[in-house]
């Protein structure tokens, strides 16, 4: 009888502490409104959040694992972007 | 465990020299503790084994709602009713998280559910035993969830990212499940003679099935060795079972309950309890569908799914109508 | 303003508590058996909310009575003739359209009733109503959404939802029919006149049913009554038999 499966949605929740929305999992729902209700019922049973995003899984564009080296390795050599690259004299404070 | 006897398809665990360069790189990542993600390259055997293991685990959560669900409507106080309802609901949530983790591997929930209903996929043998008294709610929380936690905590560190992350969430939520079971046992043991007898009877019936959850001894098993190499099984069945016995015996003593095993005794030399062997015949027979409740449990799930078909169809049909109207309006 | 008698106030609280308890018990029957996993979890959330509300109402009813009966004594040791819930909540789950239609018709009333009770002269009633109102606002949002989806879904779902509405309709009249206890509570500023809610309720459900393409039953249809006064349908006694069996089997036991 069932011909089509309910589509998959990804759920992101922002916790009380003001951090950015974080991916918490996925669920099935017919459309956005229903995905929102389901996300509330499935992923906030323990007071986990103050804001919910739902996104159709099919809409997420992900980087390819094959591109890992060209995408991410070049950043490895830019050590000067990190504060620890610059040793400060012990007697200099608040920097 | 919740995923017992997971086939890996391996005839023999390959050595590094026997692997292709891709497989070697994959194995090196696992050995270095780097998580494998859904879109990463992985051996077909790894993918298939994971789908089997995670879906078995998910099915166990869903079917596992039924034995306890059996007592929600008869819980003896409103407080216990709330707790049990919340717990059984959590199990549904855990099934959902796990189906989601398996779906990242390219298999749909619908497919997994169909396999369960067709008898092609397993779920844990423990849920094929009947819940006969309220004390079974205590025993299940204490023993079955206790056993599950022993198994699941290491899985939070397993090699497959989506599975490990689902387990982290599940373990966090599940921490109250075992305690509420033990709390039921405490109340019963503080109660009337009839309540105390109920508690002992529940332990008598659930002790061996709980130990069987860890599966048969797997010292020699190729499947276990392969899963260990892949980082999706971190301890042997026997190690985990020993841990269960060691932690549970003092808990039973505290309650004043007797564990139904004449061979149980502390072994000073090993620093562990010695205990009797599980009945392999019963284990395999329950796993193969001959437990007291196999047919009933599966029939209940199939009925719920089939009765819900028109409802799921309606949701899709309505969403399509709505999208079409929005399209016209635009 | 006249003070309300404790005996009447207790019945009034039992009406609220029993409706929440019986509906919670009914939807708990479906835990683990919902038509989709997400739905199963959502329904359990509603059951948990209602159970929590029932416990607050019943505990307060016991205090007002002053005979030392707590929430459990009231839930597990009264017979069906001593229950004061609305008839609609004890009706069988039926198919899922029936379950959600019962929920929707009740939620739409429940939201309005609780809004009235947040104005009660009794601070404890205010407090319970305020807490419950937030929960019930979400229940109504969800059940309204599902009514629209089922009504305007497939031919099958439409027919089932319409049939559920027709079957449950005669149990809605009781929500708006007051009796001496309602009058006494209204006069004392503790409660409200149920007839007052009718128009707002009707307007709301009309809107939802229009979008859901459902046919509203006749306004002059015959309405069942009696639940509030303890005269129930045959279903309640069975529901209580199941709910109370263990508690009654061990008199005085602690769990």
XYZ file of C-alpha atoms in Angstrom:
680
model
C 0.000 0.000 0.000
C 2.736 2.472 0.933
C 4.387 3.652 -2.219
C 6.704 6.428 -1.101
C 8.897 6.663 1.949
C 8.829 9.782 4.088
C 11.914 11.897 3.278
C 14.892 12.217 5.594
C 15.662 15.481 7.434
C 18.724 16.584 9.386
C 18.149 18.263 12.729
C 20.279 21.008 14.288
C 19.699 22.334 17.785
C 21.004 25.349 19.644
C 21.349 24.653 23.342
C 20.635 27.078 26.159
C 24.235 28.169 26.361
C 24.284 30.340 23.277
C 26.519 28.076 21.209
C 25.906 27.634 17.491
C 23.303 25.137 16.245
C 24.745 21.659 16.367
C 23.812 18.619 14.310
C 22.002 16.164 16.589
C 20.647 13.539 14.208
C 17.993 12.941 11.612
C 14.371 11.883 11.256
C 11.659 11.231 8.686
C 8.854 13.667 7.906
C 6.585 14.536 5.019
C 7.463 18.251 4.939
C 9.191 21.056 6.821
C 6.395 21.796 9.267
C 6.104 18.191 10.249
C 9.879 17.822 10.454
C 9.889 20.720 12.906
C 7.235 19.123 15.119
C 8.960 15.758 14.987
C 12.327 17.319 15.814
C 10.778 18.889 18.884
C 9.255 15.586 19.951
C 12.282 13.422 19.206
C 15.299 15.575 19.998
C 14.276 17.924 22.830
C 12.791 15.488 25.351
C 15.365 16.526 27.933
C 15.332 20.246 27.631
C 18.147 20.165 25.117
C 17.410 23.243 23.119
C 15.992 26.693 22.566
C 16.079 26.711 18.771
C 15.694 24.066 16.063
C 16.750 23.970 12.402
C 15.554 21.235 10.096
C 17.047 20.735 6.639
C 16.153 18.144 4.007
C 19.078 15.718 3.985
C 19.076 15.855 0.195
C 19.779 19.608 0.320
C 23.043 19.294 2.176
C 26.107 19.769 0.012
C 29.043 17.941 1.564
C 32.728 18.080 0.754
C 34.031 14.884 -0.787
C 36.357 12.671 1.254
C 38.585 12.459 -1.865
C 39.212 16.206 -1.633
C 40.410 15.992 1.917
C 44.071 16.621 1.160
C 43.738 19.589 -1.218
C 40.996 21.136 0.931
C 42.420 20.780 4.394
C 46.120 19.957 4.354
C 47.265 23.400 3.120
C 46.056 24.923 6.406
C 48.516 22.732 8.290
C 51.465 24.821 7.189
C 49.980 28.169 8.264
C 51.137 27.801 11.850
C 51.525 31.581 12.185
C 47.711 31.831 12.260
C 47.741 30.421 15.802
C 48.607 32.544 18.829
C 50.961 29.887 20.193
C 53.264 30.602 17.223
C 54.405 33.804 18.926
C 56.347 33.235 22.159
C 55.845 36.152 24.560
C 58.257 37.144 27.321
C 56.988 35.889 30.708
C 56.968 39.348 32.229
C 54.575 40.709 29.574
C 50.986 40.256 30.801
C 47.499 40.465 29.350
C 48.464 39.566 25.800
C 24.014 -8.181 23.132
C 21.538 -5.914 21.377
C 23.439 -7.007 18.301
C 24.217 -10.679 18.876
C 26.114 -12.891 16.455
C 26.726 -10.352 13.713
C 27.914 -12.041 10.512
C 30.908 -10.373 8.908
C 31.179 -12.648 5.882
C 34.836 -13.236 6.769
C 36.345 -16.686 6.256
C 39.588 -15.565 7.829
C 40.810 -12.279 9.183
C 43.244 -10.829 6.613
C 46.774 -9.817 7.512
C 48.074 -6.439 6.443
C 50.098 -8.079 3.647
C 46.940 -9.649 2.197
C 45.115 -6.330 1.955
C 44.824 -4.103 -1.085
C 46.435 -0.655 -0.727
C 42.963 0.858 -0.117
C 42.249 -1.672 2.598
C 45.634 -1.028 4.172
C 44.983 2.705 4.301
C 41.538 2.030 5.778
C 42.981 -0.302 8.422
C 45.708 2.241 9.249
C 43.012 4.852 9.968
C 41.163 2.473 12.276
C 44.372 1.518 14.058
C 45.179 5.201 14.531
C 41.743 5.788 16.082
C 40.536 8.001 13.198
C 36.766 7.705 12.751
C 35.402 6.361 9.499
C 32.616 8.541 8.107
C 29.764 7.476 5.851
C 31.196 8.895 2.643
C 34.739 7.611 3.232
C 35.963 4.598 1.307
C 35.337 1.385 3.222
C 35.545 -2.319 2.429
C 32.188 -3.736 1.361
C 32.354 -6.241 4.225
C 32.717 -3.421 6.750
C 29.710 -1.604 5.327
C 27.535 -4.709 5.252
C 28.549 -5.777 8.737
C 27.793 -2.335 10.109
C 24.388 -2.226 8.468
C 23.655 -5.628 9.993
C 24.959 -4.662 13.426
C 23.369 -1.216 13.650
C 20.033 -2.357 12.279
C 19.971 -5.322 14.696
C 20.678 -2.872 17.446
C 17.872 -0.581 16.240
C 15.408 -3.461 15.874
C 16.254 -4.525 19.425
C 15.311 -1.087 20.722
C 12.017 -1.079 18.844
C 11.001 -4.636 19.667
C 12.381 -3.977 23.141
C 9.629 -1.414 23.692
C 7.056 -4.197 23.782
C 7.900 -6.291 26.858
C 7.988 -3.192 29.061
C 5.189 -1.484 27.166
C 3.140 -4.446 28.360
C 3.096 -2.959 31.885
C 2.670 0.792 31.264
C -1.100 0.571 31.526
C -0.874 -1.496 34.717
C 1.936 0.313 36.563
C 1.078 0.308 40.274
C 1.524 4.043 40.934
C 1.271 7.163 38.794
C 4.905 7.997 39.446
C 6.060 4.559 38.240
C 3.747 4.902 35.242
C 5.408 8.199 34.234
C 8.896 6.776 34.608
C 8.126 3.617 32.654
C 6.389 5.515 29.879
C 9.356 7.874 29.562
C 11.746 4.940 29.492
C 9.870 2.980 26.841
C 9.584 6.174 24.797
C 13.361 6.631 25.072
C 13.830 3.161 23.611
C 11.824 4.234 20.574
C 14.088 7.278 20.330
C 17.173 5.105 20.518
C 15.842 2.934 17.721
C 15.320 6.088 15.705
C 18.874 7.368 16.312
C 20.281 3.992 15.300
C 18.189 3.663 12.142
C 19.460 7.133 11.234
C 23.069 6.032 11.769
C 22.513 3.006 9.521
C 20.817 5.165 6.892
C 24.053 7.078 6.374
C 25.363 3.823 4.870
C 22.799 3.979 2.093
C 20.096 1.645 3.364
C 16.629 3.070 4.050
C 14.731 2.647 7.303
C 11.876 1.146 5.334
C 14.205 -1.518 3.948
C 15.553 -2.367 7.391
C 12.062 -2.573 8.849
C 10.929 -4.783 5.966
C 13.872 -7.110 6.651
C 12.882 -7.314 10.302
C 9.290 -8.070 9.436
C 10.284 -10.675 6.876
C 12.346 -12.465 9.520
C 15.582 -11.665 7.665
C 17.059 -9.447 10.371
C 17.650 -10.363 13.989
C 17.013 -8.546 17.224
C 18.220 -9.393 20.699
C 17.007 -12.724 22.091
C 16.168 -11.088 25.432
C 12.978 -9.462 24.168
C 11.419 -12.813 23.367
C 10.856 -13.569 27.021
C 7.519 -12.620 28.593
C 7.067 -9.952 31.275
C 4.856 -11.689 33.807
C 4.883 -9.414 36.826
C 5.664 -5.829 37.755
C 8.988 -7.002 39.207
C 10.035 -7.796 35.639
C 10.136 -4.025 35.053
C 12.687 -3.835 37.846
C 14.681 -6.822 36.608
C 14.755 -5.597 33.010
C 15.969 -2.134 33.964
C 18.538 -3.479 36.369
C 19.826 -6.475 34.370
C 18.942 -5.944 30.721
C 19.760 -2.246 30.655
C 22.757 -2.994 32.848
C 24.011 -5.483 30.267
C 23.220 -3.061 27.459
C 25.230 -0.282 29.087
C 28.247 -2.576 29.508
C 28.099 -3.263 25.804
C 27.282 0.234 24.645
C 29.849 2.280 26.521
C 32.739 0.816 24.500
C 30.698 1.322 21.304
C 30.857 5.080 21.893
C 34.478 4.664 20.782
C 33.799 2.376 17.815
C 35.364 3.151 14.436
C 32.239 4.293 12.568
C 31.492 7.952 13.353
C 27.677 8.007 12.988
C 27.312 4.841 15.105
C 29.699 6.147 17.781
C 27.842 9.479 17.949
C 24.451 7.762 18.225
C 25.843 5.642 21.052
C 27.089 8.710 22.924
C 23.596 10.161 22.868
C 21.999 6.866 23.803
C 24.370 6.210 26.701
C 23.707 9.677 28.076
C 19.947 9.144 27.981
C 20.125 5.585 29.182
C 21.901 6.298 32.413
C 18.544 6.610 34.195
C 17.153 3.356 32.800
C 19.241 0.978 34.848
C 18.808 3.033 38.003
C 15.032 3.152 37.729
C 15.053 -0.660 37.452
C 17.212 -1.073 40.516
C 15.028 1.450 42.320
C 11.968 -0.713 41.588
C 13.814 -3.711 43.055
C 14.741 -1.722 46.180
C 11.103 -0.761 46.728
C 9.932 -4.326 46.266
C 12.508 -5.688 48.713
C 11.419 -3.124 51.295
C 7.819 -4.189 50.751
C 5.568 -7.097 51.659
C 6.505 -10.779 51.495
C 4.570 -11.028 48.231
C 6.561 -8.152 46.718
C 9.851 -9.700 47.835
C 8.868 -13.040 46.321
C 7.966 -11.224 43.106
C 11.445 -9.674 42.993
C 13.221 -12.997 43.529
C 11.053 -14.680 40.910
C 11.903 -11.967 38.390
C 15.629 -12.350 39.037
C 15.287 -16.123 38.661
C 13.677 -15.736 35.260
C 15.807 -12.881 33.900
C 19.295 -13.808 35.138
C 20.219 -16.375 32.505
C 18.560 -14.622 29.560
C 20.494 -11.478 30.574
C 23.799 -13.345 30.486
C 22.791 -14.822 27.132
C 22.515 -11.301 25.773
C 26.292 -11.297 25.463
C 26.093 -14.199 23.034
C 27.984 -17.493 23.029
C 31.645 -17.696 23.947
C 33.444 -16.096 21.029
C 37.091 -16.841 21.775
C 37.368 -18.761 18.522
C 34.932 -16.802 16.383
C 36.136 -15.432 13.045
C 33.271 -12.906 13.032
C 34.383 -11.505 16.360
C 38.008 -11.337 15.291
C 37.049 -9.533 12.081
C 34.795 -7.093 13.937
C 37.577 -6.482 16.457
C 40.007 -5.666 13.647
C 37.481 -3.217 12.226
C 37.012 -1.527 15.581
C 33.294 -2.243 15.859
C 33.610 -4.834 18.614
C 35.993 -3.793 21.325
C 35.715 -6.596 23.891
C 34.932 -10.288 23.636
C 31.542 -11.658 24.683
C 33.151 -13.481 27.582
C 34.967 -10.395 28.861
C 31.747 -8.396 28.862
C 29.764 -11.213 30.466
C 32.360 -11.482 33.236
C 32.069 -7.764 33.825
C 28.292 -8.083 34.077
C 28.505 -10.874 36.649
C 31.173 -9.082 38.679
C 29.187 -5.872 38.919
C 25.776 -7.471 39.449
C 26.508 -9.972 42.209
C 27.193 -7.315 44.878
C 24.110 -5.404 43.714
C 21.982 -8.522 44.224
C 23.536 -9.044 47.650
C 22.690 -5.488 48.599
C 19.064 -6.150 47.688
C 19.045 -9.440 49.584
C 18.346 -11.444 46.448
C 19.871 -14.791 45.538
C 21.352 -15.300 42.065
C 20.054 -18.560 40.595
C 23.432 -20.142 39.837
C 24.793 -22.925 42.088
C 28.244 -22.531 40.483
C 28.555 -18.871 41.355
C 31.457 -18.124 43.703
C 34.213 -15.582 44.145
C 37.562 -16.683 42.734
C 40.250 -14.984 44.772
C 43.011 -15.944 42.372
C 41.322 -14.538 39.259
C 39.814 -11.601 41.108
C 36.482 -12.410 39.443
C 33.380 -14.468 40.086
C 33.238 -17.961 38.610
C 29.809 -18.790 37.256
C 27.903 -21.472 35.373
C 27.733 -21.735 31.586
C 24.761 -20.386 29.645
C 22.569 -22.948 27.951
C 23.671 -22.749 24.346
C 20.680 -24.697 23.074
C 18.220 -22.273 24.611
C 20.206 -19.307 23.339
C 20.256 -20.507 19.727
C 16.696 -21.649 19.807
C 15.407 -18.272 21.087
C 17.589 -16.458 18.580
C 16.172 -18.590 15.778
C 12.596 -17.719 16.637
C 11.515 -20.321 19.156
C 11.453 -18.164 22.282
C 8.206 -17.865 24.206
C 7.293 -14.563 22.554
C 9.120 -14.370 19.192
C 6.023 -14.726 17.065
C 3.933 -12.398 19.173
C 6.553 -9.641 19.268
C 7.084 -9.675 15.545
C 3.368 -9.895 14.825
C 2.779 -6.810 16.998
C 5.408 -4.838 15.089
C 4.103 -5.964 11.712
C 0.551 -5.034 12.663
C 1.572 -1.573 13.887
C 3.456 -0.955 10.651
C 0.693 -2.222 8.384
C -2.050 -0.428 10.295
C -0.009 2.759 9.941
C 0.484 2.464 6.171
C -2.585 4.553 5.254
C -1.448 7.216 7.712
C 2.063 7.481 6.260
C 0.553 7.530 2.771
C -1.716 10.378 3.820
C 1.232 12.407 5.101
C 3.044 12.074 1.796
C -0.064 12.758 -0.263
C -0.839 15.891 1.710
C 2.739 17.192 1.534
C 2.677 16.744 -2.233
C -0.639 18.594 -2.546
C 0.733 21.401 -0.453
C 3.932 21.644 -2.487
C 1.904 21.658 -5.711
C -0.339 24.479 -4.410
C 2.691 26.491 -3.342
C 4.192 25.938 -6.784
C 1.031 27.242 -8.472
C 0.831 30.253 -6.210
C 4.445 31.197 -6.936
C -18.710 36.202 45.674
C -19.708 32.990 47.438
C -17.055 30.602 48.725
C -17.119 27.195 47.074
C -17.712 24.149 49.263
C -14.806 21.748 49.503
C -16.962 18.822 48.386
C -17.883 20.586 45.141
C -14.369 21.819 44.579
C -13.034 18.321 44.957
C -15.397 17.005 42.270
C -14.408 19.922 40.072
C -10.722 19.015 40.423
C -11.450 15.342 39.814
C -13.152 16.247 36.544
C -9.974 17.926 35.359
C -7.652 15.267 36.735
C -9.692 12.289 35.572
C -9.980 13.569 32.005
C -6.210 14.017 31.826
C -5.564 10.645 33.466
C -7.973 8.628 31.342
C -6.789 10.175 28.083
C -3.180 9.589 29.083
C -3.992 5.962 29.880
C -5.675 5.530 26.502
C -2.783 6.894 24.470
C -0.263 4.984 26.580
C -1.841 1.827 25.192
C -0.259 2.770 21.863
C 3.283 3.232 23.146
C 5.551 1.146 20.919
C 2.742 0.569 18.410
C 2.439 3.917 16.625
C 2.103 4.228 12.829
C 5.631 5.690 12.524
C 8.490 5.939 14.963
C 8.364 9.744 15.130
C 4.629 9.577 15.802
C 5.137 7.052 18.555
C 7.499 9.377 20.385
C 5.254 12.400 19.922
C 2.221 10.585 21.272
C 4.172 9.411 24.311
C 5.128 13.048 24.979
C 1.445 13.958 25.051
C 0.667 11.017 27.331
C 3.442 12.073 29.706
C 2.226 15.684 29.803
C -1.339 14.620 30.570
C -0.204 12.178 33.220
C 1.815 14.911 34.887
C -1.220 17.204 34.853
C -3.450 14.455 36.242
C -1.084 13.955 39.150
C -1.201 17.657 40.026
C -5.012 17.839 39.853
C -5.542 14.612 41.796
C -3.036 15.515 44.490
C -4.796 18.822 45.008
C -8.205 17.120 45.002
C -6.968 14.826 47.768
C -5.736 17.780 49.805
C -9.041 19.604 49.434
C -10.919 16.492 50.496
C -8.714 16.252 53.584
C -9.175 12.514 54.159
C -5.557 11.642 53.429
C -6.164 10.271 49.931
C -3.176 10.936 47.654
C -2.954 10.821 43.844
C -2.598 7.042 43.863
C -5.489 6.399 46.226
C -7.660 8.499 43.936
C -6.392 6.964 40.701
C -6.340 3.332 41.724
C -9.019 2.887 44.343
C -12.094 4.556 42.858
C -14.611 2.703 40.710
C -15.880 3.953 37.369
C -18.971 5.534 38.950
C -16.630 7.699 41.030
C -14.670 8.936 37.989
C -15.661 12.333 36.619
C -13.853 12.510 33.275
C -15.480 13.581 30.032
C -16.896 10.686 28.035
C -14.828 11.517 24.975
C -11.489 10.635 26.590
C -12.537 7.104 27.541
C -13.546 6.178 23.978
C -11.419 3.447 22.408
C -8.339 4.351 20.353
C -9.825 2.791 17.233
C -7.674 3.410 14.176
C -5.171 6.270 14.242
C -7.709 8.698 12.785
C -9.917 8.009 15.800
C -7.030 8.479 18.206
C -6.054 11.842 16.722
C -9.618 13.076 16.247
C -10.377 12.380 19.921
C -7.172 14.203 20.818
C -7.988 17.168 18.596
C -11.549 17.692 19.829
C -10.334 17.430 23.408
C -7.209 19.595 22.922
C -9.275 22.386 21.375
C -11.525 22.387 24.460
C -8.677 21.789 26.903
C -6.724 24.842 25.721
C -9.720 27.096 26.273
C -10.604 25.536 29.616
C -7.074 25.974 30.945
C -6.943 29.571 29.744
C -10.046 30.227 31.871
C -8.513 28.477 34.857
C -5.386 30.629 34.741
C -7.779 33.366 35.948
C -9.078 31.291 38.875
C -9.359 32.874 42.311
C -7.668 29.736 43.652
C -3.904 30.275 43.290
C -3.149 26.574 43.167
C -5.555 26.071 40.260
C -3.970 29.052 38.488
C -0.556 27.556 38.899
C -1.495 24.097 37.590
C -3.406 25.652 34.694
C -0.472 27.842 33.715
C 1.929 24.929 33.634
C -0.521 22.755 31.710
C -1.457 25.474 29.238
C 1.991 25.506 27.655
C 1.909 21.762 27.142
C -1.599 21.741 25.766
C -0.893 24.576 23.333
C 1.597 22.257 21.678
C -0.798 19.285 21.802
C -3.375 21.316 19.904
C -0.855 22.528 17.356
C 0.140 18.941 16.652
C -3.312 17.403 16.573
C -4.648 20.240 14.366
C -1.780 19.690 11.944
C -2.456 15.959 11.742
C -6.209 16.448 11.248
C -5.456 18.606 8.212
C -2.980 16.079 6.833
C -5.290 13.105 7.305
C -8.414 14.926 6.141
C -6.749 16.344 3.041
C -4.490 13.336 2.408
C -5.642 10.327 0.430
C -9.199 9.136 -0.184
C -8.689 6.447 2.435
C -7.375 8.818 5.073
C -10.131 11.314 4.337
C -12.828 8.678 4.783
C -11.318 7.381 8.026
C -10.946 10.873 9.477
C -14.501 11.845 8.545
C -15.815 8.618 10.084
C -13.872 9.322 13.274
C -15.337 12.805 13.484
C -18.878 11.539 12.967
C -18.398 8.867 15.598
C -16.877 11.153 18.242
C -19.067 14.179 17.639
C -21.848 13.173 20.074
C -19.300 13.194 22.894
C -18.398 16.857 22.421
C -21.614 18.366 23.789
C -20.714 17.446 27.338
C -17.701 19.757 27.249
C -20.007 22.770 27.115
C -22.832 21.649 29.362
C -22.655 23.046 32.870
C -24.289 21.671 36.008
C -24.723 22.808 39.616
C -21.053 22.269 40.373
C -19.977 24.403 37.408
C -22.352 27.108 38.576
C -21.031 27.009 42.106
C -17.419 27.196 40.910
C -18.180 30.013 38.493
C -19.984 31.970 41.194
C -16.998 31.549 43.525
C -14.555 32.698 40.827
C -12.800 29.335 41.023
C -13.999 27.967 37.700
C -15.809 29.000 34.531
C -19.090 28.547 32.719
C -18.445 25.827 30.105
C -21.122 27.156 27.763
C -18.990 30.271 27.283
C -16.273 28.281 25.513
C -18.568 26.860 22.866
C -18.363 29.635 20.290
C -14.578 30.000 20.302
C -14.174 26.230 20.171
C -16.607 25.942 17.297
C -14.894 28.682 15.307
C -11.516 27.070 15.764
C -12.519 23.554 14.800
C -14.532 24.881 11.838
C -11.391 26.513 10.506
C -9.342 23.357 10.861
C -12.047 21.141 9.356
C -12.417 23.478 6.388
C -8.725 23.209 5.572
C -8.925 19.479 6.215
C -11.860 19.239 3.749
C -13.984 17.563 6.427
C -17.744 17.869 6.686
C -18.895 19.253 10.009
C -21.584 17.115 11.667
C -25.034 18.610 12.274
C -25.110 21.235 14.982
C -28.376 19.889 16.358
C -27.078 16.314 16.638
C -27.994 14.430 19.802
C -25.263 14.735 22.439
C -24.254 12.145 25.045
C -23.704 13.255 28.590
C -23.012 11.910 32.077
C -19.240 11.540 32.333
C -18.807 14.569 34.546
C -21.445 13.167 36.889
C -19.932 9.669 36.966
C -22.210 7.931 34.477
C -19.907 6.558 31.811
C -19.818 4.447 28.688
C -19.038 0.755 29.089
C -15.412 1.358 28.129
C -14.307 3.075 31.317
C -14.777 0.119 33.629
C -12.453 -2.004 31.472
C -9.882 0.767 31.267
C -9.873 1.054 35.053
C -9.802 -2.703 35.558
C -6.531 -2.825 33.637
C -5.086 0.296 35.213
C -5.951 -0.692 38.784
C -5.403 -4.448 38.762
C -1.929 -4.554 40.285
C -2.448 -1.763 42.773
C -5.651 -3.351 44.052
C -4.058 -6.816 44.274
C -1.625 -5.580 46.939
C -3.591 -3.399 49.355
C -1.393 -0.893 51.146
C 1.808 -1.899 49.343
C 4.399 0.723 48.430
C 5.941 0.596 44.955
